[in-house]
Structures are given as structure tokens and as C-alpha cells.
Short mmCIF file of C-alpha atoms in Angstrom, two decimals:
data_model
loop_
_atom_site.label_atom_id
_atom_site.label_comp_id
_atom_site.label_asym_id
_atom_site.label_seq_id
_atom_site.Cartn_x
_atom_site.Cartn_y
_atom_site.Cartn_z
CA UNK A 1 21.44 -139.91 -34.22
CA UNK A 2 23.61 -138.53 -37.52
CA UNK A 3 24.22 -135.20 -37.88
CA UNK A 4 24.12 -133.57 -41.24
CA UNK A 5 26.47 -132.75 -43.71
CA UNK A 6 26.49 -129.10 -44.28
CA UNK A 7 26.52 -128.07 -47.71
CA UNK A 8 29.68 -126.22 -47.97
CA UNK A 9 31.08 -128.92 -46.29
CA UNK A 10 31.89 -127.23 -43.37
CA UNK A 11 31.50 -129.30 -40.06
CA UNK A 12 28.95 -128.43 -37.50
CA UNK A 13 30.25 -127.43 -33.80
CA UNK A 14 29.09 -129.26 -31.39
CA UNK A 15 26.68 -128.17 -29.11
CA UNK A 16 28.69 -127.89 -25.35
CA UNK A 17 26.62 -128.44 -23.00
CA UNK A 18 25.95 -125.20 -21.71
CA UNK A 19 24.57 -123.97 -24.83
CA UNK A 20 21.96 -127.06 -24.04
CA UNK A 21 20.61 -125.87 -20.47
CA UNK A 22 17.63 -124.52 -20.39
CA UNK A 23 17.85 -123.06 -16.58
CA UNK A 24 21.34 -122.03 -17.32
CA UNK A 25 21.06 -118.09 -15.72
CA UNK A 26 21.64 -115.54 -18.82
CA UNK A 27 25.28 -115.01 -19.39
CA UNK A 28 26.68 -111.68 -17.51
CA UNK A 29 25.44 -108.50 -19.88
CA UNK A 30 28.33 -105.12 -19.96
CA UNK A 31 28.97 -103.47 -17.39
CA UNK A 32 26.31 -100.35 -16.89
CA UNK A 33 27.11 -96.64 -18.03
CA UNK A 34 28.25 -94.94 -14.96
CA UNK A 35 26.07 -92.30 -13.93
CA UNK A 36 26.94 -88.68 -13.47
CA UNK A 37 26.48 -86.38 -10.68
CA UNK A 38 22.72 -85.27 -9.96
CA UNK A 39 21.55 -81.44 -11.54
CA UNK A 40 21.70 -79.22 -8.67
CA UNK A 41 19.62 -75.95 -9.10
CA UNK A 42 22.10 -72.70 -9.58
CA UNK A 43 22.33 -70.69 -6.59
CA UNK A 44 20.60 -66.99 -6.95
CA UNK A 45 23.10 -64.28 -5.23
CA UNK A 46 21.36 -61.77 -3.57
CA UNK A 47 21.99 -58.98 -6.61
CA UNK A 48 24.39 -55.80 -4.96
CA UNK A 49 21.48 -51.95 -4.65
CA UNK A 50 22.45 -49.39 -7.39
CA UNK A 51 23.46 -46.08 -5.93
CA UNK A 52 20.48 -43.39 -6.48
CA UNK A 53 20.68 -39.77 -6.88
CA UNK A 54 22.73 -39.93 -3.72
CA UNK A 55 26.00 -38.78 -4.88
CA UNK A 56 25.19 -35.96 -8.02
CA UNK A 57 22.81 -34.62 -5.00
CA UNK A 58 25.88 -34.50 -2.26
CA UNK A 59 28.51 -33.03 -5.52
CA UNK A 60 25.26 -30.19 -6.41
CA UNK A 61 24.43 -29.35 -3.02
CA UNK A 62 28.38 -28.57 -2.03
CA UNK A 63 28.46 -26.71 -5.72
CA UNK A 64 25.21 -24.58 -4.94
CA UNK A 65 26.45 -23.46 -1.63
CA UNK A 66 30.03 -22.81 -2.24
CA UNK A 67 28.91 -20.50 -5.27
CA UNK A 68 26.57 -18.59 -3.07
CA UNK A 69 29.20 -17.42 -0.79
CA UNK A 70 30.59 -15.68 -3.52
CA UNK A 71 29.96 -12.10 -4.08
CA UNK A 72 29.50 -11.75 -8.14
CA UNK A 73 27.76 -15.18 -8.80
CA UNK A 74 25.59 -15.97 -5.53
CA UNK A 75 22.16 -15.57 -7.85
CA UNK A 76 23.74 -18.58 -9.86
CA UNK A 77 23.85 -20.91 -6.70
CA UNK A 78 19.90 -21.10 -6.63
CA UNK A 79 19.88 -23.79 -10.27
CA UNK A 80 22.78 -26.87 -8.71
CA UNK A 81 20.51 -25.84 -5.53
CA UNK A 82 17.49 -26.65 -6.49
CA UNK A 83 18.56 -29.68 -8.47
CA UNK A 84 20.48 -30.23 -5.53
CA UNK A 85 16.99 -30.85 -3.34
CA UNK A 86 15.46 -32.59 -6.54
CA UNK A 87 18.08 -35.14 -7.56
CA UNK A 88 18.30 -35.00 -3.09
CA UNK A 89 14.35 -36.61 -2.55
CA UNK A 90 14.57 -38.80 -5.63
CA UNK A 91 17.64 -40.89 -3.98
CA UNK A 92 15.69 -40.56 -0.17
CA UNK A 93 12.19 -42.16 -2.21
CA UNK A 94 15.19 -44.70 -3.93
CA UNK A 95 16.61 -45.53 -0.42
CA UNK A 96 13.13 -46.45 1.36
CA UNK A 97 12.22 -48.85 -1.18
CA UNK A 98 15.63 -50.75 -1.65
CA UNK A 99 16.07 -49.49 -4.51
CA UNK A 100 19.65 -47.85 -3.54
CA UNK A 101 21.99 -47.18 -0.86
CA UNK A 102 23.30 -44.23 -1.11
CA UNK A 103 20.70 -42.70 2.04
CA UNK A 104 23.37 -40.08 3.57
CA UNK A 105 24.41 -38.65 0.12
CA UNK A 106 20.82 -38.29 -0.35
CA UNK A 107 20.43 -36.38 2.54
CA UNK A 108 23.59 -34.49 2.77
CA UNK A 109 22.63 -33.05 -0.64
CA UNK A 110 18.56 -32.32 0.12
CA UNK A 111 19.87 -29.61 3.42
CA UNK A 112 23.48 -28.60 0.90
CA UNK A 113 20.84 -27.97 -1.94
CA UNK A 114 18.27 -26.19 0.88
CA UNK A 115 21.02 -23.96 2.08
CA UNK A 116 22.43 -22.90 -0.83
CA UNK A 117 19.06 -21.66 -1.94
CA UNK A 118 18.45 -19.74 1.75
CA UNK A 119 22.23 -18.62 0.55
CA UNK A 120 20.68 -17.42 -2.40
CA UNK A 121 17.88 -16.17 -1.01
CA UNK A 122 19.28 -14.36 1.05
CA UNK A 123 21.85 -12.90 -1.33
CA UNK A 124 18.93 -11.98 -3.69
CA UNK A 125 17.04 -9.39 -0.84
CA UNK A 126 20.18 -8.07 1.00
CA UNK A 127 21.06 -7.07 -2.73
CA UNK A 128 17.41 -5.75 -4.04
CA UNK A 129 18.23 -4.03 -0.44
CA UNK A 130 21.03 -2.25 -1.40
CA UNK A 131 20.85 -1.67 -5.15
CA UNK A 132 17.20 0.52 -3.89
CA UNK A 133 19.73 1.58 -0.56
CA UNK A 134 21.77 3.38 -3.36
CA UNK A 135 19.79 4.12 -6.06
CA UNK A 136 17.43 5.83 -3.51
CA UNK A 137 20.00 7.95 -2.27
CA UNK A 138 21.23 8.81 -6.46
CA UNK A 139 17.85 9.42 -6.49
CA UNK A 140 17.83 12.27 -3.67
CA UNK A 141 21.38 13.78 -4.82
CA UNK A 142 19.97 14.58 -8.32
CA UNK A 143 16.27 16.09 -6.79
CA UNK A 144 19.47 17.74 -4.12
CA UNK A 145 20.60 18.85 -7.60
CA UNK A 146 17.51 19.64 -8.77
CA UNK A 147 15.50 21.37 -6.60
CA UNK A 148 18.98 23.64 -5.70
CA UNK A 149 19.45 24.28 -9.35
CA UNK A 150 15.39 24.80 -8.86
CA UNK A 151 16.39 27.71 -6.63
CA UNK A 152 19.26 29.06 -8.70
CA UNK A 153 17.41 29.50 -11.00
CA UNK A 154 14.05 31.51 -8.98
CA UNK A 155 16.63 33.07 -7.39
CA UNK A 156 18.56 34.53 -10.81
CA UNK A 157 15.42 35.04 -12.16
CA UNK A 158 14.45 37.20 -8.60
CA UNK A 159 18.05 38.90 -9.07
CA UNK A 160 17.33 39.74 -12.38
CA UNK A 161 13.30 41.57 -11.83
CA UNK A 162 15.18 43.34 -9.06
CA UNK A 163 17.50 44.76 -10.88
CA UNK A 164 15.01 46.15 -13.89
CA UNK A 165 13.75 49.28 -11.77
CA UNK A 166 11.99 52.05 -13.02
CA UNK A 167 13.31 56.42 -13.03
CA UNK A 168 13.96 57.49 -9.56
CA UNK A 169 14.13 53.70 -8.02
CA UNK A 170 17.64 53.26 -5.57
CA UNK A 171 19.29 49.82 -6.00
CA UNK A 172 21.72 48.43 -3.64
CA UNK A 173 25.28 46.90 -5.42
CA UNK A 174 27.32 45.74 -2.59
CA UNK A 175 29.19 46.77 -0.63
CA UNK A 176 27.36 49.52 1.25
CA UNK A 177 26.82 51.68 -2.84
CA UNK A 178 23.63 52.43 -4.04
CA UNK A 179 22.39 54.18 -7.23
CA UNK A 180 19.69 56.37 -8.13
CA UNK A 181 19.17 56.94 -11.75
CA UNK A 182 16.85 59.51 -12.12
CA UNK A 183 14.03 60.67 -14.24
CA UNK A 184 15.24 62.12 -17.95
CA UNK A 185 15.02 65.63 -18.35
CA UNK A 186 14.72 67.21 -21.76
CA UNK A 187 18.50 68.25 -22.79
CA UNK A 188 19.08 71.05 -25.43
CA UNK A 189 22.90 70.84 -27.58
CA UNK A 190 25.16 74.04 -27.64
CA UNK A 191 25.90 74.76 -31.88
CA UNK A 192 29.24 72.85 -30.83
CA UNK A 193 27.26 69.54 -30.18
CA UNK A 194 28.70 66.35 -31.32
CA UNK A 195 26.70 63.03 -31.46
CA UNK A 196 23.72 64.65 -31.58
CA UNK A 197 21.36 64.78 -35.22
CA UNK A 198 18.91 68.53 -36.04
CA UNK A 199 15.55 66.93 -35.51
CA UNK A 200 16.49 63.59 -32.50
CA UNK A 201 15.35 64.41 -29.19
CA UNK A 202 18.35 64.92 -26.26
CA UNK A 203 17.27 64.18 -22.91
CA UNK A 204 19.30 63.84 -19.68
CA UNK A 205 20.10 61.26 -17.31
CA UNK A 206 21.16 61.84 -13.95
CA UNK A 207 22.44 59.24 -11.44
CA UNK A 208 23.32 59.08 -8.23
CA UNK A 209 26.18 56.99 -6.18
CA UNK A 210 25.97 57.26 -2.64
CA UNK A 211 28.44 54.82 -0.17
CA UNK A 212 26.47 53.86 2.61
CA UNK A 213 29.22 51.33 4.19
CA UNK A 214 32.39 52.05 5.84
CA UNK A 215 34.29 52.90 4.04
CA UNK A 216 35.84 54.41 1.04
CA UNK A 217 34.90 52.46 -3.28
CA UNK A 218 37.06 53.52 -6.18
CA UNK A 219 34.33 53.48 -8.72
CA UNK A 220 35.01 52.28 -12.54
CA UNK A 221 31.35 52.23 -13.73
CA UNK A 222 32.82 53.36 -17.08
CA UNK A 223 29.55 55.42 -19.10
CA UNK A 224 25.53 54.08 -19.43
CA UNK A 225 24.60 52.95 -21.71
CA UNK A 226 20.84 54.48 -23.27
CA UNK A 227 17.79 52.36 -24.87
CA UNK A 228 15.84 54.23 -26.71
CA UNK A 229 12.45 52.77 -27.47
CA UNK A 230 12.45 50.08 -30.13
CA UNK A 231 16.15 49.23 -27.50
CA UNK A 232 18.86 50.56 -30.19
CA UNK A 233 21.76 52.49 -28.16
CA UNK A 234 21.57 55.89 -28.72
CA UNK A 235 24.34 58.45 -28.77
CA UNK A 236 26.27 60.05 -26.52
CA UNK A 237 25.62 63.94 -26.86
CA UNK A 238 29.22 66.06 -25.72
CA UNK A 239 29.17 69.63 -25.79
CA UNK A 240 30.66 72.99 -24.51
CA UNK A 241 28.02 73.63 -22.06
CA UNK A 242 30.20 71.90 -18.94
CA UNK A 243 26.20 71.03 -17.40
CA UNK A 244 28.04 66.81 -18.24
CA UNK A 245 29.84 64.99 -15.27
CA UNK A 246 31.73 61.99 -15.72
CA UNK A 247 31.45 59.74 -12.28
CA UNK A 248 34.68 58.25 -11.27
CA UNK A 249 37.67 58.79 -8.56
CA UNK A 250 36.15 57.56 -4.86
CA UNK A 251 33.01 58.00 -2.61
CA UNK A 252 33.62 58.51 0.51
CA UNK A 253 32.05 56.28 3.35
CA UNK A 254 27.94 58.53 3.88
CA UNK A 255 29.51 60.11 0.88
CA UNK A 256 27.64 60.21 -3.31
CA UNK A 257 28.24 61.72 -6.55
CA UNK A 258 26.42 62.28 -8.80
CA UNK A 259 26.52 62.13 -12.48
CA UNK A 260 25.34 63.53 -15.55
CA UNK A 261 24.93 62.47 -19.40
CA UNK A 262 22.96 63.27 -22.06
CA UNK A 263 21.62 61.14 -25.31
CA UNK A 264 20.54 61.64 -28.21
CA UNK A 265 17.12 60.20 -28.90
CA UNK A 266 15.09 59.49 -32.83
CA UNK A 267 12.17 61.30 -32.64
CA UNK A 268 10.05 57.92 -32.91
CA UNK A 269 11.55 56.39 -30.61
CA UNK A 270 11.81 58.87 -27.83
CA UNK A 271 8.58 57.70 -26.01
CA UNK A 272 10.92 55.65 -23.16
CA UNK A 273 14.03 54.83 -22.45
CA UNK A 274 16.29 52.86 -20.90
CA UNK A 275 19.27 53.68 -18.23
CA UNK A 276 22.33 50.49 -18.16
CA UNK A 277 25.11 51.54 -14.86
CA UNK A 278 26.70 49.64 -11.91
CA UNK A 279 28.88 50.86 -10.09
CA UNK A 280 32.75 48.08 -11.01
CA UNK A 281 31.55 46.33 -14.23
CA UNK A 282 34.41 43.50 -12.90
CA UNK A 283 32.00 43.06 -9.63
CA UNK A 284 28.50 43.25 -10.52
CA UNK A 285 26.19 43.31 -13.40
CA UNK A 286 23.95 45.79 -14.68
CA UNK A 287 21.20 47.67 -13.18
CA UNK A 288 18.01 48.80 -15.63
CA UNK A 289 16.61 51.41 -15.07
CA UNK A 290 13.38 52.69 -17.85
CA UNK A 291 10.30 54.94 -18.00
CA UNK A 292 9.00 57.03 -20.04
CA UNK A 293 10.13 60.66 -21.14
CA UNK A 294 9.22 64.16 -20.31
#
């Protein structure tokens, strides 16, 4: 059997026996690709539990207690103490649920916050009592001063009222001196009198100073002051009759001195008169005797 020549002139390749063997196993193919490692599920690591509100609760509790111990700042300790209690309760709740690990600090914050609140409340109550006691004491002092002033006013009014007497009455000045002003008597000045105008009415005032004490007393009364019915000061009448007598010198124990003075009053204000007198004006205020004229 002949093999035809290819048209391009090349010689055909002779077939090998292997190419013609139908029972021959197929030639080995390429080596299989290497397989990678078997895929594994990622490891689930336990998540760390977060720190809760224990630290701020503890810090605020310490601050509340520390501030509460200060004398002038205790009144602001309630705020950090209250926040410490709130944060501590929140921290304890989170710790029970397993969301936080600071249960001890949260509990300490609650305890310290409670102590801070107690300190703030106790200090406030104590301060309130102290302030109330101070206010009550000041009020008592004011009441005492007011009562003393009222008593002094009433005493002064009583003394002032006691120093206004009617003619013929006696007033005790002190040191055993007792003064009596008699009811005025008409006085007829002589022709040489001074201080008396024509048409006026003249009256004589008799003053008696008695020493009821145990020691003599030097009198320094000055002249009595006499006012007419209108309250105007009247003129002292001096004449040559010798009927006037001025009080001066000493008055012995158990003795008395008598002074006589004449005064001229205008006719339209001569219905009443007032006499002011003191045995020693440097020691005692004047007393007043008043009443109608004859």
C-alpha cells in the first residue's frame, strides 16, 4: 500500500506502533495543581467588658465627702454627692448585667455619695440652728434695747411730769433738798422800781429750799425764770423797799432758806404764770410750778 505525497512536497511521517495501538493507556496528563490549606472559621475571642460608671461615681463621692468636711463649702457638697449616688447606681446596674467590671467602685461611690449627702444635710441643719440661735439672740438684744429705751422714755416722761407742779407743792431734787414755791402774791413796786412798766401787774414769788439731808449744801440756783400766760419770759422787778431776797450760800441740815422775787406781767397775760427753779442748775434740771394769779 502506498501513501500519497502531500501536495506541498513534505514527506509524511511514519506512524509509530504506539499511535496505532488502541489498547494503550492514555499518556499521563499534567500534574494536578497543589491544593491550599483547608479554610478554618475565625476564632471568636471574648469581648472585654467595658468599665462602667464606677470611676466617676467613686471620684464624685470622694469629692462630695471632702467638700462636705470644709466649713465654708459644705453647702455645695450635695451636688457631687448626689451625682455619685446616681452614677454609682447606674454602674451597679450595668455590673449586674455583665456590662461592666467596676462593681466595687460603683458601690463605693454610692456609699461615699450617701455619706456626702448626709454630711451636707447635717451641716445645713446645724448651720440653720446656729443661724437661728444667732438671730434669736440678736432679736432678744434688740428687744432688750427697745424695752430699755421704752422704760427710759417712760421714766423720763414720769420725771418730766413729776417736775410740773402746782403752786404750793414741793419737789425733792436730791441730796435731801426739797423746794416749795408758794402761790404768787400781788406786789406793789415803789416809785424807784426798775423792770416794771406802767399798766403791768407785779407779783411776788416766794421760794423755800429745805435741807432734809445730813450734810450742808451750797446753793447755786441763779434767778428763777417766770413766764406769763402766753409763755413769754417776764421782767424781774427791783425796787428799794428791801422786800426781795435772793437765795445763795449754804443751807444747813434741818434748816431752810427763803427767797422772794417780784416779776412784772403784761395785763393781758397776767391770768396765770409759771415759775422755773432749780437749787443747782449744774446738777438738776429746773422744775416748774404754775397756776392762776390772784
